[in-house]
Amino acid sequence: MSQTNTLTQYVPLLILATSLVPGLVIFFIPEHRERLRTVLNLTGAGAKVLLVSALITAAVDGERFEWRSTFVPGIDFVLRVEPFSLYFLALSAALWLLTTIYAIGYFGDSPERSRFFGFFGLCVAATSGVALAGNPVTFLIFYELLTLATYPLVIHNRTKEALAGGRTYLIYTLIGGVSLLLGIVWLTAEIGSVDFSDRGSPEIGVLAAEKPAVAVTIFFLILAGLGVKAALVPLHGWLPRAMVAPAPVSSLLHAVAVVKAGVFGIVLLVDYIYGIEVAADLGVLTPLAVIASFTIIYASVQALRQDGLKARLAFSTVSQVAYVTLGVSITSVLATTGAIAHIVNQGLMKITMFFCAGLLAEVLGLTKISQLSGVGRRMPLTCAAFSVAAVGMIGIPPMVGFVSKWYLAAGAVDAGQYWVLVVLLVSSLLNAAYFFPIIYRMWWGTPDESAATNSHTKSPDGARFEAPLPMLLPALATAISCVVVGLLAGVELSPLNLARTITEGIYGL
Amino acid sequence: MTIWQALLWITAVGAPSATIAALMLARGSDSRTTALRRRRLDRWAALSLVPAVVLAAAGPAAGTVRLPWLLLGTELEVDIIGRPLLLVAALLYATAVITVHSTSIDRPHILIAFLLACFIGNAGVFVAGDVMTFYLAFSVMSIAAYGVIVHSGSGPARRAARIYFALTILGEMLILAALVMIADAGGLLIADAPAAVADAEHRGVIVALVLIGFAIKAGIVPMHVWLPLAHPAAPPPASAVLSGAMVKAGLVGWLRFLPLGEVAMPGWGVALIVLALFGAFAALPAGVLQSDPKVPLAYSTIGQMGFLAVLVGIALESPELAAACTLAAVVYAVHHAMAKGGLFLSVSIWKTHGRGRARWPVVGAMTLLGLAVAGAPLGSGAVAKYAAKEAITPAALGGFDLISLLPWVGTVSTLLVLRAGYLLFTGPVGPAHHLDSALWAWFFLAVGGAVATWVLAEQWAPVLSVPELDAVTVWEALWPILIGVAVAAIAWALSRRRAEPDPLLHPRGTVIPPGDIVVLAERSAQAVHARAVAISTEPLQRRLAGGVRRAGESAGARTDTVERGLSSWSISGIAVMATLAIAIVTMAVLT
């Protein structure tokens, strides 16, 4: 392994540094040095995208990069690059770059940008750490760091609602963190510090055979901790409240950072700590599938009831992210492939929708679905991007959402669990029921003159484009990727095929 | 695959796609030049369908497209079922696009863009070689049709579109479930699908899902309700493609995915036959009692799709007749697509040419189309009926010979078409246009299309060369129509005697509302919705959230103070360090 190679072992640290260093430096940049801050931000984000994409081929070919150092005696601090971590890194790197561009347009001249971008960088650094973590303890450290780095972003506006939303977020995640900490400490006490491995660690197999009750309890302790960020019902309450955050934060929160760290952790828990066979033998997968299914349906019903655009999107996230949990809880290569593919697919679609929600709010001042009648004529590109993502969420081809849904459904059939198929279809119907009225209003609704707020700061009269380009272009880019990634699902190194490679590792094929 | 074949396929898909993009993006420096550019694009939009016509003409010579990188592996092929349907679809859509351009329809560029999108999906359904591509095409068609139906933006159009969409999404889900199960059974390629379904573990479930899922598109009772609402609401060229080409996608779905010819499924076969026949006859009262000419035409489509469903039911019931029934269904579908599409277009044509010098040629072509819809002149309806007759023994249906009812479907069609014609001729007619391209295209479709396409289809799908199916007499095909004409004449004579407000003899769509049972469904849905809103889950949710919050507050003691501190970033940095320190100490203590 590359352990012996002195240079390549620093690759994981380098990846971490691409977002950590700019983040830390930006804290000390004076507010008015806008250009310097932008250059730093974009250099970091760009470097990360280049670095990560350069590594993908090597990782698929079996090359591993690992950096290890003793944390406390007996417990190592491990960062490693392998296909699954790289997969999550690639998603976060690409979307971080786009969100940074969007955020630069979004904040314009508003105050306290240095604080914002500083924590923004830290948040992404923590997410990278979560992705790179090579054992549960390392994972825990970055997972908690993520909680803390995100909090200042959520309360950025420091309004009463923002503070309340931030408080709810902190309470949920910190309590979840305690559960996670307990679970990991107990696990480490039982079997020592073990690295994540493709088929699950052998030590846990021994534990599961000797003390199944302990193994199950630890599983659910860790799951409860992860379930908060992954927004599994009933631990989801913070997510709809945290949407008071500025649009770029919501985008990152829902598509990449926090929620995804939660489900990424769940995949690690099921497939890389316990291993799919051990987890299946312990009988923890069926309860997990039930929780995920309940989350999917419950959150979809709640989404139907919301009039706030971001509130509806938030509940939709709760529902859609649970697809990943559902997929890993089914013992089938197809279902796990679909679940892992959905990590990227949901990210692309949801970030597009939040970008668009932010555009509508900033340019026209519209935040409620009932106000959106006829906005398609005023902001056609924004509404087109939103519609593409929403149709994808329903699971209609050729958008990416279809690819993951197909694999999840095929996995359910493959495993003989037909009730999961029913859950997926009912949830798609509910998706259609809560997304389609939005599309309908945008394009076919009659504009309500009284509700329109024309004079908004970011609506440049007589401008060539419907919105500031730094905000519009990222939304268009992600919307196009929703179609292209779906259409080109069969290409080598497509997210789907990467997900398949990862799954083959998990199942030892 | 040669370069020419590849080019043909690329232009067949690319030309309409590029036209859609151009229509959407066309902008001028001011609103006048924008309108001018759009108008120019509208005029030539129909030409983008020419490559598809060439593709249909080339047929098997166009080869098979295999693109493993596209979607989850894509395959396209023009086969014996797809070829004639692709040809009529291309001609019908082209005529519809020309008609949109020539008649005064609001925002024509948007309607044309949606029509072309429908075409791409519709044609894709006919030529798809694998399950995934089929589903993609079917979805594109179904979703784009929403834009076609809702186009006018009127209240009825919105209601029709809403009902259409609800049913469509439901159908999409059923079909998705079916296709996932078919793929799991090894039927990823459409050529393998029927055999895979026949051997599948849950064959009954798959067949049920396929039957119901595609019945929504095909307009089989009781999933037909969107048709009588959507047709009058959509602009006439749009209704033409809805009724002509789009409902046929449902039929193709059945032909592709049911285990026809592989295994006998008498239960499902007979169920489909009974339901389809019920629809075919129930369409008569529901359709005749209307006052908008497009509603009886829509009900006539329901009736005739019922007839096609009977053929599918027979094929499902008796595998030995499957090949003949499939071909008969394709021929009948082609025939119906041309004739019904032409009739719907004639609603537009009559409004613009009903008074001018083209009046009598228009009447002549309409009569021809009406006769064709009634199913007689070229005997396709009779051929299909003959195939059906051989299939079902009376005993199979409890001693009652259902098949003897089939010719009466022709009578139903005759009556519905006469009713539509009566409403059209007595209805308002606009000022006469000059002889525009829409009229010529329509003539071409009505006279050339209805005859030539039918001949071509028969050549490509040689149903008449199947032995024992060629002995169809003219009389057998003719008497149902004559009875229809006679009944219509009596009804007309009666209505002349009785005074105006009689709801049966002077119907205005009040006895049976268009969309029949959907009206009841809508009412109960509203009641359910009202009740669902009343039962709120909010208290439960608040209690849950409250509990979590209380737990958090008791755990964190003075959270507010802590939070105020945390909102300054320097302090939250310390908090990060502190948490890390605690974590490290805990680890150290434990190990």
mmCIF file of N, CA and C in Angstrom, chain A residues 71-73 75 115 119 141 145 148 151 155 163 167 170-172 175 185 241 298 302 305 315 396-398 402 405-407 409-410 413-414 418 425 428-429 432 436 440 444 446 486-491 496, chain B residues 68-72 107 114 131-132 135-136 139 143 146-147 150 158 165 169-170 173 176-177 179-181 183-184 202 536-538 541 545 548-549 552 560 563 566-567 569 572 576 579-580 584 587 590-591:
data_model
loop_
_atom_site.group_PDB
_atom_site.id
_atom_site.type_symbol
_atom_site.label_atom_id
_atom_site.label_comp_id
_atom_site.label_asym_id
_atom_site.label_seq_id
_atom_site.Cartn_x
_atom_site.Cartn_y
_atom_site.Cartn_z
ATOM 1 N N PHE A 71 -3.499 9.291 18.056
ATOM 2 C CA PHE A 71 -4.350 10.347 18.591
ATOM 3 C C PHE A 71 -4.208 10.327 20.112
ATOM 4 N N VAL A 72 -4.613 9.227 20.703
ATOM 5 C CA VAL A 72 -4.269 8.914 22.083
ATOM 6 C C VAL A 72 -3.759 7.477 22.001
ATOM 7 N N PRO A 73 -3.012 7.037 23.003
ATOM 8 C CA PRO A 73 -2.490 5.671 22.896
ATOM 9 C C PRO A 73 -3.609 4.672 22.613
ATOM 10 N N ILE A 75 -5.550 4.596 20.074
ATOM 11 C CA ILE A 75 -6.519 5.095 19.087
ATOM 12 C C ILE A 75 -5.782 5.956 18.070
ATOM 13 N N ARG A 115 -16.854 36.652 8.329
ATOM 14 C CA ARG A 115 -17.282 35.643 9.287
ATOM 15 C C ARG A 115 -18.003 34.515 8.546
ATOM 16 N N PHE A 119 -16.594 30.556 8.298
ATOM 17 C CA PHE A 119 -17.288 29.369 8.801
ATOM 18 C C PHE A 119 -17.726 28.452 7.659
ATOM 19 N N ILE A 141 -14.993 13.127 15.565
ATOM 20 C CA ILE A 141 -14.403 14.448 15.754
ATOM 21 C C ILE A 141 -14.885 15.409 14.678
ATOM 22 N N LEU A 145 -17.378 18.665 14.824
ATOM 23 C CA LEU A 145 -16.874 19.933 14.299
ATOM 24 C C LEU A 145 -17.860 20.522 13.299
ATOM 25 N N LEU A 148 -20.669 22.330 14.970
ATOM 26 C CA LEU A 148 -20.323 23.631 15.523
ATOM 27 C C LEU A 148 -20.006 24.643 14.426
ATOM 28 N N TYR A 151 -23.380 26.000 12.947
ATOM 29 C CA TYR A 151 -24.265 26.828 13.766
ATOM 30 C C TYR A 151 -24.180 28.322 13.439
ATOM 31 N N ILE A 155 -27.391 30.868 12.068
ATOM 32 C CA ILE A 155 -27.892 32.087 12.733
ATOM 33 C C ILE A 155 -27.296 33.340 12.111
ATOM 34 N N LEU A 163 -32.119 32.917 15.343
ATOM 35 C CA LEU A 163 -31.564 32.443 16.613
ATOM 36 C C LEU A 163 -32.348 31.250 17.126
ATOM 37 N N ARG A 167 -30.942 27.607 17.664
ATOM 38 C CA ARG A 167 -30.992 26.938 18.960
ATOM 39 C C ARG A 167 -31.546 25.522 18.796
ATOM 40 N N LEU A 170 -28.933 23.349 17.347
ATOM 41 C CA LEU A 170 -27.863 22.987 18.276
ATOM 42 C C LEU A 170 -28.334 21.946 19.283
ATOM 43 N N ILE A 171 -29.564 22.141 19.786
ATOM 44 C CA ILE A 171 -30.062 21.188 20.783
ATOM 45 C C ILE A 171 -30.157 19.794 20.184
ATOM 46 N N TYR A 172 -30.761 19.719 19.016
ATOM 47 C CA TYR A 172 -30.920 18.407 18.382
ATOM 48 C C TYR A 172 -29.563 17.766 18.122
ATOM 49 N N ILE A 175 -27.451 16.819 21.329
ATOM 50 C CA ILE A 175 -27.959 15.617 21.995
ATOM 51 C C ILE A 175 -27.659 14.393 21.138
ATOM 52 N N VAL A 185 -17.862 5.344 21.924
ATOM 53 C CA VAL A 185 -17.026 5.029 23.083
ATOM 54 C C VAL A 185 -17.257 3.578 23.515
ATOM 55 N N ARG A 241 -36.752 23.938 10.746
ATOM 56 C CA ARG A 241 -36.543 25.204 11.439
ATOM 57 C C ARG A 241 -35.276 25.900 10.988
ATOM 58 N N TYR A 298 -44.091 10.136 6.000
ATOM 59 C CA TYR A 298 -44.521 11.182 6.929
ATOM 60 C C TYR A 298 -44.066 12.556 6.444
ATOM 61 N N GLN A 302 -46.146 15.905 5.326
ATOM 62 C CA GLN A 302 -45.916 17.216 5.932
ATOM 63 C C GLN A 302 -45.568 18.253 4.860
ATOM 64 N N ARG A 305 -48.321 20.066 3.245
ATOM 65 C CA ARG A 305 -49.074 21.025 4.047
ATOM 66 C C ARG A 305 -48.394 22.376 4.136
ATOM 67 N N PHE A 315 -38.992 19.723 4.153
ATOM 68 C CA PHE A 315 -39.628 18.427 4.422
ATOM 69 C C PHE A 315 -39.338 17.448 3.292
ATOM 70 N N ILE A 396 -38.910 11.084 -12.497
ATOM 71 C CA ILE A 396 -39.268 10.905 -13.905
ATOM 72 C C ILE A 396 -38.004 11.004 -14.753
ATOM 73 N N PRO A 397 -37.779 10.046 -15.646
ATOM 74 C CA PRO A 397 -36.586 10.112 -16.484
ATOM 75 C C PRO A 397 -36.689 11.283 -17.458
ATOM 76 N N PRO A 398 -35.574 11.791 -17.971
ATOM 77 C CA PRO A 398 -34.199 11.294 -17.815
ATOM 78 C C PRO A 398 -33.461 11.903 -16.627
ATOM 79 N N PHE A 402 -34.610 9.611 -11.302
ATOM 80 C CA PHE A 402 -35.131 8.354 -11.839
ATOM 81 C C PHE A 402 -34.123 7.226 -11.651
ATOM 82 N N LYS A 405 -34.115 6.025 -8.164
ATOM 83 C CA LYS A 405 -35.374 5.373 -7.819
ATOM 84 C C LYS A 405 -35.484 4.002 -8.486
ATOM 85 N N TRP A 406 -35.023 3.954 -9.714
ATOM 86 C CA TRP A 406 -35.082 2.669 -10.430
ATOM 87 C C TRP A 406 -34.264 1.615 -9.678
ATOM 88 N N TYR A 407 -33.052 1.987 -9.289
ATOM 89 C CA TYR A 407 -32.200 1.031 -8.596
ATOM 90 C C TYR A 407 -32.777 0.640 -7.239
ATOM 91 N N ALA A 409 -35.937 0.629 -6.405
ATOM 92 C CA ALA A 409 -37.099 -0.223 -6.657
ATOM 93 C C ALA A 409 -36.655 -1.610 -7.116
ATOM 94 N N ALA A 410 -35.658 -1.637 -8.018
ATOM 95 C CA ALA A 410 -35.173 -2.936 -8.502
ATOM 96 C C ALA A 410 -34.572 -3.731 -7.349
ATOM 97 N N VAL A 413 -37.340 -5.273 -5.277
ATOM 98 C CA VAL A 413 -37.894 -6.458 -5.948
ATOM 99 C C VAL A 413 -36.899 -7.613 -5.864
ATOM 100 N N ASP A 414 -35.626 -7.277 -6.085
ATOM 101 C CA ASP A 414 -34.558 -8.275 -6.043
ATOM 102 C C ASP A 414 -34.521 -8.964 -4.674
ATOM 103 N N TYR A 418 -41.465 -6.436 -1.359
ATOM 104 C CA TYR A 418 -42.359 -5.672 -2.224
ATOM 105 C C TYR A 418 -42.964 -4.471 -1.527
ATOM 106 N N LEU A 425 -43.279 3.999 -4.456
ATOM 107 C CA LEU A 425 -44.251 4.527 -5.415
ATOM 108 C C LEU A 425 -45.185 5.532 -4.747
ATOM 109 N N SER A 428 -43.387 8.664 -4.407
ATOM 110 C CA SER A 428 -43.292 9.394 -5.674
ATOM 111 C C SER A 428 -44.592 10.125 -5.978
ATOM 112 N N LEU A 429 -45.713 9.470 -5.686
ATOM 113 C CA LEU A 429 -47.001 10.134 -5.902
ATOM 114 C C LEU A 429 -47.098 11.380 -5.028
ATOM 115 N N ALA A 432 -44.986 14.102 -6.399
ATOM 116 C CA ALA A 432 -45.684 14.765 -7.504
ATOM 117 C C ALA A 432 -46.727 15.712 -6.938
ATOM 118 N N PHE A 436 -45.627 19.320 -8.058
ATOM 119 C CA PHE A 436 -46.243 19.739 -9.307
ATOM 120 C C PHE A 436 -47.051 21.034 -9.189
ATOM 121 N N TYR A 440 -46.810 24.131 -11.669
ATOM 122 C CA TYR A 440 -48.032 24.616 -12.305
ATOM 123 C C TYR A 440 -48.190 26.115 -12.090
ATOM 124 N N TRP A 444 -48.185 28.247 -15.344
ATOM 125 C CA TRP A 444 -49.546 28.420 -15.825
ATOM 126 C C TRP A 444 -50.411 29.265 -14.907
ATOM 127 N N THR A 446 -51.881 32.577 -13.007
ATOM 128 C CA THR A 446 -52.094 33.958 -13.424
ATOM 129 C C THR A 446 -51.419 34.861 -12.400
ATOM 130 N N GLY A 486 -28.136 12.127 -15.302
ATOM 131 C CA GLY A 486 -29.136 11.086 -15.470
ATOM 132 C C GLY A 486 -29.009 10.404 -16.826
ATOM 133 N N LEU A 487 -28.855 11.228 -17.876
ATOM 134 C CA LEU A 487 -28.765 10.669 -19.230
ATOM 135 C C LEU A 487 -27.520 9.819 -19.395
ATOM 136 N N LEU A 488 -26.417 10.293 -18.800
ATOM 137 C CA LEU A 488 -25.150 9.595 -19.006
ATOM 138 C C LEU A 488 -24.851 8.644 -17.859
ATOM 139 N N ALA A 489 -25.894 8.082 -17.274
ATOM 140 C CA ALA A 489 -25.681 7.197 -16.127
ATOM 141 C C ALA A 489 -24.842 5.985 -16.493
ATOM 142 N N GLY A 490 -24.834 5.621 -17.783
ATOM 143 C CA GLY A 490 -24.100 4.429 -18.172
ATOM 144 C C GLY A 490 -22.619 4.657 -18.452
ATOM 145 N N VAL A 491 -22.187 5.932 -18.431
ATOM 146 C CA VAL A 491 -20.792 6.235 -18.755
ATOM 147 C C VAL A 491 -19.864 5.756 -17.643
ATOM 148 N N LEU A 496 -23.360 6.840 -10.933
ATOM 149 C CA LEU A 496 -23.988 5.527 -10.798
ATOM 150 C C LEU A 496 -22.952 4.408 -10.819
ATOM 151 N N PRO B 68 -24.918 1.903 -24.949
ATOM 152 C CA PRO B 68 -24.847 1.413 -23.561
ATOM 153 C C PRO B 68 -24.600 2.523 -22.549
ATOM 154 N N TRP B 69 -24.064 3.664 -23.018
ATOM 155 C CA TRP B 69 -23.738 4.738 -22.074
ATOM 156 C C TRP B 69 -24.939 5.621 -21.778
ATOM 157 N N LEU B 70 -25.970 5.535 -22.609
ATOM 158 C CA LEU B 70 -27.093 6.450 -22.439
ATOM 159 C C LEU B 70 -28.105 5.852 -21.466
ATOM 160 N N LEU B 71 -28.462 6.647 -20.485
ATOM 161 C CA LEU B 71 -29.361 6.226 -19.417
ATOM 162 C C LEU B 71 -28.798 4.938 -18.803
ATOM 163 N N LEU B 72 -29.560 3.865 -18.779
ATOM 164 C CA LEU B 72 -28.987 2.638 -18.236
ATOM 165 C C LEU B 72 -28.789 1.637 -19.373
ATOM 166 N N ARG B 107 -50.368 32.050 -28.369
ATOM 167 C CA ARG B 107 -48.987 31.600 -28.125
ATOM 168 C C ARG B 107 -48.686 30.284 -28.853
ATOM 169 N N PHE B 114 -44.563 22.034 -27.200
ATOM 170 C CA PHE B 114 -45.083 20.907 -26.426
ATOM 171 C C PHE B 114 -45.484 19.750 -27.344
ATOM 172 N N VAL B 131 -36.555 -1.580 -21.821
ATOM 173 C CA VAL B 131 -37.541 -1.130 -20.846
ATOM 174 C C VAL B 131 -37.324 0.316 -20.417
ATOM 175 N N MET B 132 -36.038 0.655 -20.194
ATOM 176 C CA MET B 132 -35.737 1.978 -19.658
ATOM 177 C C MET B 132 -36.069 3.069 -20.671
ATOM 178 N N TYR B 135 -39.729 3.607 -20.903
ATOM 179 C CA TYR B 135 -40.284 4.390 -19.801
ATOM 180 C C TYR B 135 -39.930 5.868 -19.946
ATOM 181 N N LEU B 136 -38.695 6.116 -20.383
ATOM 182 C CA LEU B 136 -38.284 7.504 -20.608
ATOM 183 C C LEU B 136 -39.199 8.163 -21.632
ATOM 184 N N SER B 139 -42.748 8.693 -20.404
ATOM 185 C CA SER B 139 -42.842 9.792 -19.451
ATOM 186 C C SER B 139 -42.755 11.136 -20.152
ATOM 187 N N ILE B 143 -45.806 13.769 -19.784
ATOM 188 C CA ILE B 143 -45.635 15.060 -19.113
ATOM 189 C C ILE B 143 -45.855 16.186 -20.114
ATOM 190 N N TYR B 146 -49.342 17.321 -20.792
ATOM 191 C CA TYR B 146 -49.955 18.237 -19.837
ATOM 192 C C TYR B 146 -49.970 19.654 -20.409
ATOM 193 N N GLY B 147 -48.815 20.058 -20.950
ATOM 194 C CA GLY B 147 -48.711 21.398 -21.502
ATOM 195 C C GLY B 147 -49.642 21.597 -22.684
ATOM 196 N N VAL B 150 -53.377 21.890 -21.128
ATOM 197 C CA VAL B 150 -53.654 23.079 -20.329
ATOM 198 C C VAL B 150 -53.483 24.359 -21.150
ATOM 199 N N ARG B 158 -57.776 23.798 -17.322
ATOM 200 C CA ARG B 158 -57.001 23.535 -16.105
ATOM 201 C C ARG B 158 -57.542 22.315 -15.376
ATOM 202 N N PHE B 165 -53.362 14.793 -15.297
ATOM 203 C CA PHE B 165 -52.059 14.629 -14.665
ATOM 204 C C PHE B 165 -52.120 13.663 -13.492
ATOM 205 N N ILE B 169 -49.808 10.375 -13.524
ATOM 206 C CA ILE B 169 -48.768 10.064 -12.535
ATOM 207 C C ILE B 169 -49.068 8.717 -11.878
ATOM 208 N N LEU B 170 -50.340 8.483 -11.608
ATOM 209 C CA LEU B 170 -50.707 7.175 -11.053
ATOM 210 C C LEU B 170 -50.291 6.061 -12.023
ATOM 211 N N MET B 173 -46.591 5.393 -12.087
ATOM 212 C CA MET B 173 -46.104 4.616 -10.950
ATOM 213 C C MET B 173 -46.400 3.132 -11.139
ATOM 214 N N LEU B 176 -44.061 1.895 -13.715
ATOM 215 C CA LEU B 176 -42.705 1.762 -13.189
ATOM 216 C C LEU B 176 -42.580 0.478 -12.381
ATOM 217 N N ALA B 177 -43.573 0.230 -11.515
ATOM 218 C CA ALA B 177 -43.532 -0.990 -10.709
ATOM 219 C C ALA B 177 -43.496 -2.206 -11.623
ATOM 220 N N LEU B 179 -42.447 -2.378 -14.745
ATOM 221 C CA LEU B 179 -41.205 -2.485 -15.505
ATOM 222 C C LEU B 179 -40.048 -2.941 -14.624
ATOM 223 N N VAL B 180 -40.028 -2.464 -13.383
ATOM 224 C CA VAL B 180 -38.973 -2.919 -12.470
ATOM 225 C C VAL B 180 -39.078 -4.429 -12.287
ATOM 226 N N MET B 181 -40.309 -4.915 -12.135
ATOM 227 C CA MET B 181 -40.480 -6.352 -11.934
ATOM 228 C C MET B 181 -40.152 -7.134 -13.207
ATOM 229 N N ALA B 183 -37.962 -6.163 -15.499
ATOM 230 C CA ALA B 183 -36.508 -6.149 -15.625
ATOM 231 C C ALA B 183 -35.894 -7.179 -14.679
ATOM 232 N N ASP B 184 -36.460 -7.276 -13.480
ATOM 233 C CA ASP B 184 -35.948 -8.238 -12.502
ATOM 234 C C ASP B 184 -36.125 -9.670 -13.014
ATOM 235 N N HIS B 202 -44.164 -13.565 -10.082
ATOM 236 C CA HIS B 202 -45.405 -12.846 -9.789
ATOM 237 C C HIS B 202 -46.072 -12.405 -11.086
ATOM 238 N N SER B 536 -55.668 17.478 11.857
ATOM 239 C CA SER B 536 -54.322 18.007 11.741
ATOM 240 C C SER B 536 -53.360 17.171 12.575
ATOM 241 N N THR B 537 -52.156 17.016 12.045
ATOM 242 C CA THR B 537 -51.140 16.300 12.832
ATOM 243 C C THR B 537 -50.267 17.305 13.575
ATOM 244 N N GLU B 538 -50.631 18.580 13.449
ATOM 245 C CA GLU B 538 -49.798 19.616 14.040
ATOM 246 C C GLU B 538 -49.636 19.455 15.556
ATOM 247 N N GLN B 541 -47.141 16.897 16.359
ATOM 248 C CA GLN B 541 -45.798 17.322 15.998
ATOM 249 C C GLN B 541 -45.264 18.324 16.994
ATOM 250 N N ALA B 545 -41.933 17.928 19.207
ATOM 251 C CA ALA B 545 -40.860 18.916 19.175
ATOM 252 C C ALA B 545 -40.683 19.529 20.553
ATOM 253 N N VAL B 548 -38.767 17.245 22.823
ATOM 254 C CA VAL B 548 -37.331 17.254 22.528
ATOM 255 C C VAL B 548 -36.712 18.540 23.061
ATOM 256 N N ARG B 549 -37.442 19.638 22.879
ATOM 257 C CA ARG B 549 -36.888 20.911 23.308
ATOM 258 C C ARG B 549 -36.718 20.931 24.824
ATOM 259 N N GLY B 552 -33.854 19.063 25.811
ATOM 260 C CA GLY B 552 -32.655 19.837 25.509
ATOM 261 C C GLY B 552 -32.415 20.914 26.549
ATOM 262 N N ASP B 560 -29.771 29.711 26.778
ATOM 263 C CA ASP B 560 -29.831 31.050 26.195
ATOM 264 C C ASP B 560 -28.521 31.804 26.394
ATOM 265 N N GLU B 563 -25.958 30.326 24.293
ATOM 266 C CA GLU B 563 -26.167 30.637 22.894
ATOM 267 C C GLU B 563 -25.710 32.048 22.565
ATOM 268 N N LEU B 566 -22.239 31.949 22.130
ATOM 269 C CA LEU B 566 -21.814 31.220 20.936
ATOM 270 C C LEU B 566 -21.966 32.035 19.666
ATOM 271 N N SER B 567 -22.907 32.994 19.686
ATOM 272 C CA SER B 567 -23.164 33.703 18.437
ATOM 273 C C SER B 567 -21.993 34.599 18.051
ATOM 274 N N TRP B 569 -18.235 34.628 16.986
ATOM 275 C CA TRP B 569 -17.484 33.499 16.432
ATOM 276 C C TRP B 569 -16.256 33.123 17.227
ATOM 277 N N SER B 572 -17.278 30.764 19.814
ATOM 278 C CA SER B 572 -17.641 29.440 19.320
ATOM 279 C C SER B 572 -16.404 28.664 18.919
ATOM 280 N N VAL B 576 -15.533 24.929 20.202
ATOM 281 C CA VAL B 576 -15.082 23.801 19.380
ATOM 282 C C VAL B 576 -13.923 23.100 20.072
ATOM 283 N N THR B 579 -15.059 21.190 23.165
ATOM 284 C CA THR B 579 -15.711 19.920 22.867
ATOM 285 C C THR B 579 -14.684 18.880 22.472
ATOM 286 N N LEU B 580 -13.750 19.318 21.643
ATOM 287 C CA LEU B 580 -12.698 18.395 21.222
ATOM 288 C C LEU B 580 -11.951 17.870 22.430
ATOM 289 N N ILE B 584 -11.481 14.065 23.623
ATOM 290 C CA ILE B 584 -10.172 13.427 23.734
ATOM 291 C C ILE B 584 -9.989 12.835 25.134
ATOM 292 N N MET B 587 -11.966 9.706 25.592
ATOM 293 C CA MET B 587 -11.305 8.594 24.917
ATOM 294 C C MET B 587 -10.146 8.081 25.756
ATOM 295 N N LEU B 590 -11.134 6.153 28.779
ATOM 296 C CA LEU B 590 -11.721 4.845 28.486
ATOM 297 C C LEU B 590 -10.698 3.813 28.036
ATOM 298 N N THR B 591 -9.650 4.286 27.377
ATOM 299 C CA THR B 591 -8.719 3.309 26.798
ATOM 300 C C THR B 591 -7.402 3.207 27.547
#
